[in-house]
Short mmCIF file of C-alpha atoms in Angstrom, two decimals:
data_model
loop_
_atom_site.label_atom_id
_atom_site.label_comp_id
_atom_site.label_asym_id
_atom_site.label_seq_id
_atom_site.Cartn_x
_atom_site.Cartn_y
_atom_site.Cartn_z
CA UNK A 420 -10.44 34.42 26.34
CA UNK A 421 -8.11 37.14 25.09
CA UNK A 422 -5.22 35.54 26.98
CA UNK A 423 -5.97 32.16 25.41
CA UNK A 424 -6.28 33.76 21.99
CA UNK A 425 -2.96 35.54 22.42
CA UNK A 426 -1.28 32.36 23.68
CA UNK A 427 -2.46 30.27 20.71
CA UNK A 428 -1.59 32.93 18.13
CA UNK A 429 1.94 33.20 19.59
CA UNK A 430 2.40 29.44 19.31
CA UNK A 431 1.17 29.47 15.73
CA UNK A 432 3.57 32.30 14.89
CA UNK A 433 6.47 30.41 16.49
CA UNK A 434 5.62 27.17 14.69
CA UNK A 435 5.17 28.66 11.21
CA UNK A 436 8.23 30.88 11.51
CA UNK A 437 10.42 27.87 12.28
CA UNK A 438 8.77 25.55 9.77
CA UNK A 439 9.49 28.02 6.96
CA UNK A 440 13.22 27.91 7.81
CA UNK A 441 13.51 24.11 7.50
CA UNK A 442 15.30 23.23 4.27
CA UNK A 443 17.51 20.56 2.73
CA UNK A 444 21.21 21.00 2.00
CA UNK A 445 20.31 21.94 -1.61
CA UNK A 446 18.19 24.83 -0.35
CA UNK A 447 14.84 23.20 -1.15
CA UNK A 448 12.18 23.72 1.55
CA UNK A 449 10.85 20.83 3.61
CA UNK A 450 7.43 22.39 4.23
CA UNK A 451 4.80 24.00 2.08
CA UNK A 452 2.35 25.83 4.35
CA UNK A 453 -1.21 26.55 3.25
CA UNK A 454 -1.80 29.76 5.18
CA UNK A 455 -0.65 33.39 4.98
CA UNK A 456 2.88 33.54 6.36
CA UNK A 457 4.85 35.95 4.16
CA UNK A 458 6.66 38.63 6.18
CA UNK A 459 5.61 36.69 9.23
CA UNK A 460 7.39 38.90 11.78
CA UNK A 461 5.49 41.97 10.63
CA UNK A 462 2.19 40.06 10.67
CA UNK A 463 2.37 38.46 14.09
CA UNK A 464 -0.89 40.04 15.16
CA UNK A 465 -2.66 38.60 12.11
CA UNK A 466 -2.38 35.09 13.54
CA UNK A 467 -5.27 35.88 15.87
CA UNK A 468 -7.81 35.71 13.06
CA UNK A 469 -6.53 32.39 11.71
CA UNK A 470 -7.03 30.35 14.86
CA UNK A 471 -4.77 27.61 16.11
CA UNK A 472 -4.40 25.42 13.03
CA UNK A 473 -1.54 25.03 10.58
CA UNK A 474 -2.13 23.08 7.36
CA UNK A 475 0.88 21.96 5.36
CA UNK A 476 2.55 19.24 3.32
CA UNK A 477 6.13 18.01 3.36
CA UNK A 478 8.38 17.69 0.32
CA UNK A 479 11.31 15.49 -0.62
CA UNK A 480 14.64 17.02 -1.59
CA UNK A 481 13.61 17.05 -5.24
CA UNK A 482 10.40 18.93 -4.46
CA UNK A 483 8.08 15.93 -4.83
CA UNK A 484 5.36 15.62 -2.15
CA UNK A 485 5.74 13.25 0.79
CA UNK A 486 2.45 11.43 1.31
CA UNK A 487 0.54 12.64 4.33
CA UNK A 488 -0.16 9.06 5.43
CA UNK A 489 3.58 8.52 5.78
CA UNK A 490 3.88 11.67 7.90
CA UNK A 491 0.95 10.63 10.08
CA UNK A 492 2.38 7.16 10.74
CA UNK A 493 5.77 8.52 11.76
CA UNK A 494 4.11 11.16 13.93
CA UNK A 495 1.98 8.55 15.66
CA UNK A 496 5.11 6.59 16.57
CA UNK A 497 6.44 9.79 18.14
CA UNK A 498 3.17 10.29 20.06
CA UNK A 499 2.20 13.31 17.96
CA UNK A 500 -1.46 13.52 17.00
CA UNK A 501 -2.16 14.98 13.56
CA UNK A 502 -5.11 15.16 11.24
CA UNK A 503 -4.66 14.38 7.56
CA UNK A 504 -6.68 14.47 4.35
CA UNK A 505 -9.02 17.27 3.30
CA UNK A 506 -10.56 17.84 6.76
CA UNK A 507 -14.12 17.58 5.43
CA UNK A 508 -13.49 20.73 3.37
CA UNK A 509 -12.86 19.66 -0.24
CA UNK A 510 -13.31 23.19 -1.56
CA UNK A 511 -10.48 24.63 0.55
CA UNK A 512 -8.40 21.54 -0.17
CA UNK A 513 -8.83 22.06 -3.90
CA UNK A 514 -8.02 25.78 -3.61
CA UNK A 515 -4.89 25.66 -1.48
CA UNK A 516 -3.32 22.52 -2.94
CA UNK A 517 -4.07 23.79 -6.43
CA UNK A 518 -6.26 20.93 -7.63
CA UNK A 519 -7.92 21.68 -10.93
CA UNK A 520 -11.35 20.19 -11.70
CA UNK A 521 -9.66 17.70 -14.04
CA UNK A 522 -7.30 16.61 -11.25
CA UNK A 523 -10.21 16.07 -8.87
CA UNK A 524 -11.91 13.99 -11.54
CA UNK A 525 -8.72 11.93 -12.01
CA UNK A 526 -8.58 11.29 -8.26
CA UNK A 527 -12.17 10.08 -8.23
CA UNK A 528 -11.54 7.85 -11.24
CA UNK A 529 -8.50 6.43 -9.44
CA UNK A 530 -10.82 5.38 -6.63
CA UNK A 531 -9.74 8.00 -4.11
CA UNK A 532 -12.10 8.35 -1.15
CA UNK A 533 -11.81 9.64 2.40
CA UNK A 534 -9.52 7.65 4.72
CA UNK A 535 -7.81 5.67 1.97
CA UNK A 536 -4.06 5.35 1.32
CA UNK A 537 -4.08 7.41 -1.88
CA UNK A 538 -2.29 10.47 -0.54
CA UNK A 539 -0.37 11.24 -3.75
CA UNK A 540 -1.75 10.65 -7.25
CA UNK A 541 0.34 11.43 -10.33
CA UNK A 542 2.76 13.46 -8.23
CA UNK A 543 0.05 15.65 -6.67
CA UNK A 544 -1.08 15.40 -3.02
CA UNK A 545 -4.74 14.62 -2.46
CA UNK A 546 -4.80 16.32 0.94
CA UNK A 547 -2.58 17.80 3.61
CA UNK A 548 -1.43 17.54 7.22
CA UNK A 549 -2.96 19.74 9.91
CA UNK A 550 -1.71 20.64 13.38
CA UNK A 551 -4.18 21.99 15.91
CA UNK A 552 -3.01 24.13 18.84
CA UNK A 553 -5.10 24.74 21.95
CA UNK A 554 -4.92 26.49 25.29
CA UNK A 555 -3.02 23.52 26.76
CA UNK A 556 -0.39 23.53 23.98
CA UNK A 557 3.07 24.80 24.87
CA UNK A 558 6.21 26.07 23.19
CA UNK A 559 7.78 22.77 24.18
CA UNK A 560 5.08 20.94 22.19
CA UNK A 561 5.88 23.06 19.14
CA UNK A 562 9.62 22.48 19.51
CA UNK A 563 9.04 18.75 19.92
CA UNK A 564 7.20 18.73 16.60
CA UNK A 565 9.94 20.79 14.92
CA UNK A 566 12.54 18.33 16.20
CA UNK A 567 10.39 15.50 14.82
CA UNK A 568 10.50 17.09 11.35
CA UNK A 569 14.26 17.55 11.54
CA UNK A 570 14.95 14.05 12.81
CA UNK A 571 12.71 12.07 10.48
CA UNK A 572 13.08 14.10 7.29
CA UNK A 573 16.02 16.51 7.21
CA UNK A 574 18.42 14.38 9.26
CA UNK A 575 17.35 11.23 7.42
CA UNK A 576 18.30 12.92 4.14
CA UNK A 577 21.69 13.91 5.58
CA UNK A 578 22.18 10.35 6.86
CA UNK A 579 21.70 8.97 3.36
CA UNK A 580 24.29 11.42 2.01
CA UNK A 581 26.76 10.59 4.76
CA UNK A 582 26.32 6.85 4.31
CA UNK A 583 27.04 7.20 0.60
CA UNK A 584 30.23 9.08 1.40
CA UNK A 585 31.52 6.61 3.99
CA UNK A 586 34.39 4.35 3.02
CA UNK A 587 33.80 0.64 3.23
CA UNK A 588 37.02 0.52 5.23
CA UNK A 589 35.27 2.17 8.18
CA UNK A 590 35.31 -0.62 10.76
CA UNK A 591 32.85 1.17 13.04
CA UNK A 592 29.86 0.51 10.81
CA UNK A 593 27.47 -2.09 12.25
CA UNK A 594 27.04 -5.20 10.15
CA UNK A 595 23.47 -6.21 9.38
CA UNK A 596 22.81 -9.93 9.54
CA UNK A 597 19.77 -11.21 7.65
CA UNK A 598 17.72 -13.49 9.88
CA UNK A 599 14.56 -14.01 7.79
CA UNK A 600 13.32 -13.60 4.23
CA UNK A 601 9.68 -13.42 3.16
CA UNK A 602 7.75 -12.73 -0.01
CA UNK A 603 4.03 -12.44 -0.69
CA UNK A 604 2.96 -13.78 -4.10
CA UNK A 605 -0.60 -12.42 -3.81
CA UNK A 606 -0.95 -8.89 -2.44
CA UNK A 607 -2.56 -8.89 1.03
CA UNK A 608 -2.52 -12.69 1.25
CA UNK A 609 -0.25 -14.96 3.27
CA UNK A 610 3.50 -14.95 2.81
CA UNK A 611 6.20 -17.51 2.13
CA UNK A 612 9.28 -17.70 4.36
CA UNK A 613 12.44 -18.82 2.59
CA UNK A 614 16.14 -19.16 3.35
CA UNK A 615 17.20 -17.90 -0.10
CA UNK A 616 15.37 -16.49 -3.11
CA UNK A 617 15.97 -14.73 -6.42
CA UNK A 618 15.49 -10.98 -6.54
CA UNK A 619 15.86 -8.08 -8.96
CA UNK A 620 15.18 -4.35 -9.19
CA UNK A 621 11.44 -4.93 -8.69
CA UNK A 622 11.91 -7.00 -5.54
CA UNK A 623 11.82 -10.72 -4.84
CA UNK A 624 10.76 -12.99 -7.68
CA UNK A 625 6.96 -13.47 -7.66
CA UNK A 626 6.55 -10.97 -4.79
CA UNK A 627 3.11 -9.35 -5.13
CA UNK A 628 2.90 -10.41 -8.74
CA UNK A 629 -0.77 -11.21 -8.19
CA UNK A 630 -3.59 -9.28 -6.56
CA UNK A 631 -7.27 -9.82 -5.89
CA UNK A 632 -9.68 -7.13 -7.12
CA UNK A 633 -13.38 -6.43 -6.89
CA UNK A 634 -15.70 -5.94 -9.86
CA UNK A 635 -14.55 -2.29 -10.15
CA UNK A 636 -10.86 -3.14 -10.44
CA UNK A 637 -9.98 -1.98 -6.89
CA UNK A 638 -7.51 -4.26 -5.15
CA UNK A 639 -8.74 -5.92 -1.97
CA UNK A 640 -6.79 -5.62 1.26
CA UNK A 641 -6.95 -7.07 4.74
CA UNK A 642 -8.56 -3.96 6.18
CA UNK A 643 -11.77 -4.75 4.34
CA UNK A 644 -11.24 -8.49 3.87
CA UNK A 645 -9.19 -9.90 6.78
CA UNK A 646 -9.83 -13.43 5.47
CA UNK A 647 -7.23 -12.71 2.78
CA UNK A 648 -4.54 -13.32 5.41
CA UNK A 649 -5.63 -16.96 5.63
CA UNK A 650 -5.01 -17.64 1.94
CA UNK A 651 -1.66 -19.41 2.11
CA UNK A 652 0.51 -19.93 -1.00
CA UNK A 653 2.89 -22.83 -1.39
CA UNK A 654 5.52 -22.56 -4.13
CA UNK A 655 6.28 -25.80 -5.99
CA UNK A 656 9.15 -24.68 -8.24
CA UNK A 657 9.84 -28.18 -9.49
CA UNK A 658 6.40 -28.29 -11.12
CA UNK A 659 6.14 -24.52 -11.75
CA UNK A 660 2.97 -24.16 -9.72
CA UNK A 661 1.71 -22.12 -6.79
CA UNK A 662 -0.81 -24.00 -4.66
CA UNK A 663 -3.29 -21.90 -2.69
CA UNK A 664 -5.06 -23.13 0.41
CA UNK A 665 -7.67 -21.49 2.64
CA UNK A 666 -9.99 -22.69 5.43
CA UNK A 667 -12.78 -24.96 4.19
CA UNK A 668 -11.67 -24.58 0.58
CA UNK A 669 -10.13 -27.09 -1.86
CA UNK A 670 -6.54 -26.44 -2.88
CA UNK A 671 -6.19 -24.24 -5.94
CA UNK A 672 -3.18 -24.65 -8.27
CA UNK A 673 -1.94 -21.59 -10.17
CA UNK A 674 0.68 -21.99 -12.88
CA UNK A 675 3.85 -19.97 -12.40
CA UNK A 676 4.94 -20.43 -15.99
CA UNK A 677 1.70 -19.73 -17.84
CA UNK A 678 -0.19 -16.45 -17.78
CA UNK A 679 -3.99 -16.14 -18.01
CA UNK A 680 -5.64 -15.42 -21.32
CA UNK A 681 -4.00 -12.18 -22.48
CA UNK A 682 -7.24 -11.13 -24.14
CA UNK A 683 -8.67 -10.46 -20.68
CA UNK A 684 -6.65 -7.37 -19.74
CA UNK A 685 -7.85 -5.78 -16.51
CA UNK A 686 -6.72 -2.32 -15.30
CA UNK A 687 -5.95 -2.45 -11.57
CA UNK A 688 -5.89 0.62 -9.32
CA UNK A 689 -3.10 0.50 -6.71
CA UNK A 690 -2.42 3.50 -4.46
CA UNK A 691 -3.51 6.00 -7.08
CA UNK A 692 -1.72 4.32 -9.99
CA UNK A 693 -3.14 2.01 -12.63
CA UNK A 694 -1.45 -1.16 -13.85
CA UNK A 695 -2.68 -3.66 -16.41
CA UNK A 696 -3.01 -7.29 -15.49
CA UNK A 697 -4.48 -10.51 -16.80
CA UNK A 698 -7.62 -11.94 -15.26
CA UNK A 699 -7.98 -15.65 -14.56
CA UNK A 700 -10.88 -17.78 -15.73
CA UNK A 701 -14.15 -18.70 -14.10
CA UNK A 702 -12.82 -21.56 -11.96
CA UNK A 703 -10.32 -19.29 -10.19
CA UNK A 704 -12.88 -16.50 -9.90
CA UNK A 705 -15.42 -18.89 -8.34
CA UNK A 706 -12.82 -20.05 -5.78
CA UNK A 707 -12.00 -16.53 -4.57
CA UNK A 708 -15.64 -15.38 -4.73
CA UNK A 709 -16.81 -18.37 -2.68
CA UNK A 710 -14.13 -17.86 -0.05
CA UNK A 711 -14.46 -14.07 0.33
CA UNK A 712 -18.23 -13.96 -0.09
CA UNK A 713 -18.16 -11.22 -2.73
CA UNK A 714 -17.22 -11.00 -6.44
CA UNK A 715 -13.43 -11.37 -6.45
CA UNK A 716 -10.99 -11.79 -9.31
CA UNK A 717 -7.37 -12.93 -9.27
CA UNK A 718 -5.14 -10.77 -11.47
CA UNK A 719 -1.56 -11.40 -12.55
CA UNK A 720 0.47 -8.32 -13.39
CA UNK A 721 1.49 -7.84 -17.00
CA UNK A 722 5.30 -8.35 -17.03
CA UNK A 723 6.13 -4.98 -18.59
CA UNK A 724 3.82 -3.02 -16.27
CA UNK A 725 5.52 -1.16 -13.42
CA UNK A 726 4.98 1.86 -11.18
CA UNK A 727 7.44 4.19 -9.48
CA UNK A 728 8.38 3.54 -5.87
CA UNK A 729 7.38 6.14 -3.28
CA UNK A 730 9.70 4.83 -0.60
CA UNK A 731 13.34 5.60 0.15
CA UNK A 732 14.35 4.70 -3.41
CA UNK A 733 11.97 6.93 -5.33
CA UNK A 734 11.42 6.19 -9.02
CA UNK A 735 12.57 2.56 -8.63
CA UNK A 736 10.21 0.22 -10.54
CA UNK A 737 7.63 -1.73 -8.53
CA UNK A 738 4.51 -3.68 -9.31
CA UNK A 739 1.52 -4.25 -7.01
CA UNK A 740 3.52 -3.32 -3.88
CA UNK A 741 2.26 -0.19 -2.11
CA UNK A 742 5.39 1.92 -1.88
CA UNK A 743 8.66 -0.01 -2.25
CA UNK A 744 10.11 -3.20 -3.65
CA UNK A 745 11.34 -4.28 -0.20
CA UNK A 746 10.22 -3.78 3.38
CA UNK A 747 12.99 -4.24 5.95
CA UNK A 748 12.61 -4.43 9.73
CA UNK A 749 15.12 -5.15 12.49
CA UNK A 750 14.86 -7.53 15.42
CA UNK A 751 16.03 -4.75 17.76
CA UNK A 752 13.11 -2.54 16.69
CA UNK A 753 10.75 -5.46 17.22
CA UNK A 754 12.08 -6.08 20.72
CA UNK A 755 11.79 -2.39 21.54
CA UNK A 756 8.17 -2.42 20.40
CA UNK A 757 7.42 -5.44 22.58
CA UNK A 758 9.00 -3.69 25.55
CA UNK A 759 6.92 -0.54 25.01
CA UNK A 760 3.70 -2.51 24.58
CA UNK A 761 4.27 -4.32 27.87
CA UNK A 762 5.11 -1.07 29.67
CA UNK A 763 2.07 0.70 28.25
CA UNK A 764 -0.43 -2.11 28.90
CA UNK A 765 0.93 -3.15 32.28
CA UNK A 766 0.62 -6.82 31.37
CA UNK A 767 2.61 -9.24 29.27
CA UNK A 768 1.45 -8.96 25.65
CA UNK A 769 4.70 -9.26 23.75
CA UNK A 770 3.91 -12.85 22.78
CA UNK A 771 1.20 -11.44 20.51
CA UNK A 772 3.77 -9.55 18.44
CA UNK A 773 5.71 -11.38 15.76
CA UNK A 774 7.87 -10.22 12.87
CA UNK A 775 5.38 -11.69 10.42
CA UNK A 776 2.74 -9.20 11.66
CA UNK A 777 4.59 -6.47 9.76
CA UNK A 778 4.76 -8.37 6.46
CA UNK A 779 8.48 -7.70 5.97
CA UNK A 780 10.59 -8.93 3.08
CA UNK A 781 13.85 -8.78 5.01
CA UNK A 782 14.44 -9.08 8.75
CA UNK A 783 17.88 -8.14 10.06
CA UNK A 784 19.72 -8.19 13.35
CA UNK A 785 22.84 -6.15 13.92
CA UNK A 786 26.33 -7.34 14.72
CA UNK A 787 29.20 -6.20 16.98
CA UNK A 788 26.92 -4.86 19.70
CA UNK A 789 25.26 -2.07 17.72
CA UNK A 790 21.66 -1.72 16.50
#
């Protein structure tokens, strides 16, 4: 047992020591670690009493927190298993992250619960990321994780800087060719594929301008209500109407030009933020409630209401979208995913994967032989 204990404490020392050195070109740290690690070289023996876990969060170049859900998704793609959230220990979470009682209350009022997507609320993380090391863990595992942090966060930041500095005369740059365009008028419902469409700083026109909420103002998604995916919008621009269809339901016309009664303002909670919207009347409510089998209300976002993007273009205005005004995927990435799925499963399953599964706004393929 002493050998195992010594092995794990050495790995933890190695991991923390290297994580604390990771920083952006402006000197800002990438990691904030929630465990004693000052003067780490002189405290190597102290790692024995802390076990084989390291809890931390990642930060953007400007010091704002990177949501732990984002970190977990990227790690999963790299076959790294992490745990995120508060680890069933809200007291320690509150202490180390620095959550005041009023902040905790704000998180609850924003609808934050375990396993949701609300990893950052009002610029404050609601949990953290945790790595667990065991007797089978190796230095190579730790280095693989450190390389993951460098590649997906530090190097990505440098790539953005380098791309901004490149001259447009550089003929070696690959040319992205747009192959498909989609937008999703109602959040979590079916999309519309188009060949051209108007767009602005908040994304495509009408994209996620509507959402469906429950009687507590929480937006509904396909995780809890998969039937939302079968609500299909059809845009009739000539008559300024969106026509909704769903299985075993009559068609429902929604005016594009006219807003619902502005006296019925409804606050909507989206990913920890609150936006005001206008609620539709009883006929629309009855349609959604009958189809979903639970009280459901269609809300149209108030035109002046926006949130700040949490994606690559932070602080850009968005509406009911989760993180960014646009989601872009490439056909080469899609083909690579299909290849990996077939290799992993041992049977042909790639026909089950389609670009629409990822609900993109823009699909691109690359040109001149580069992806």
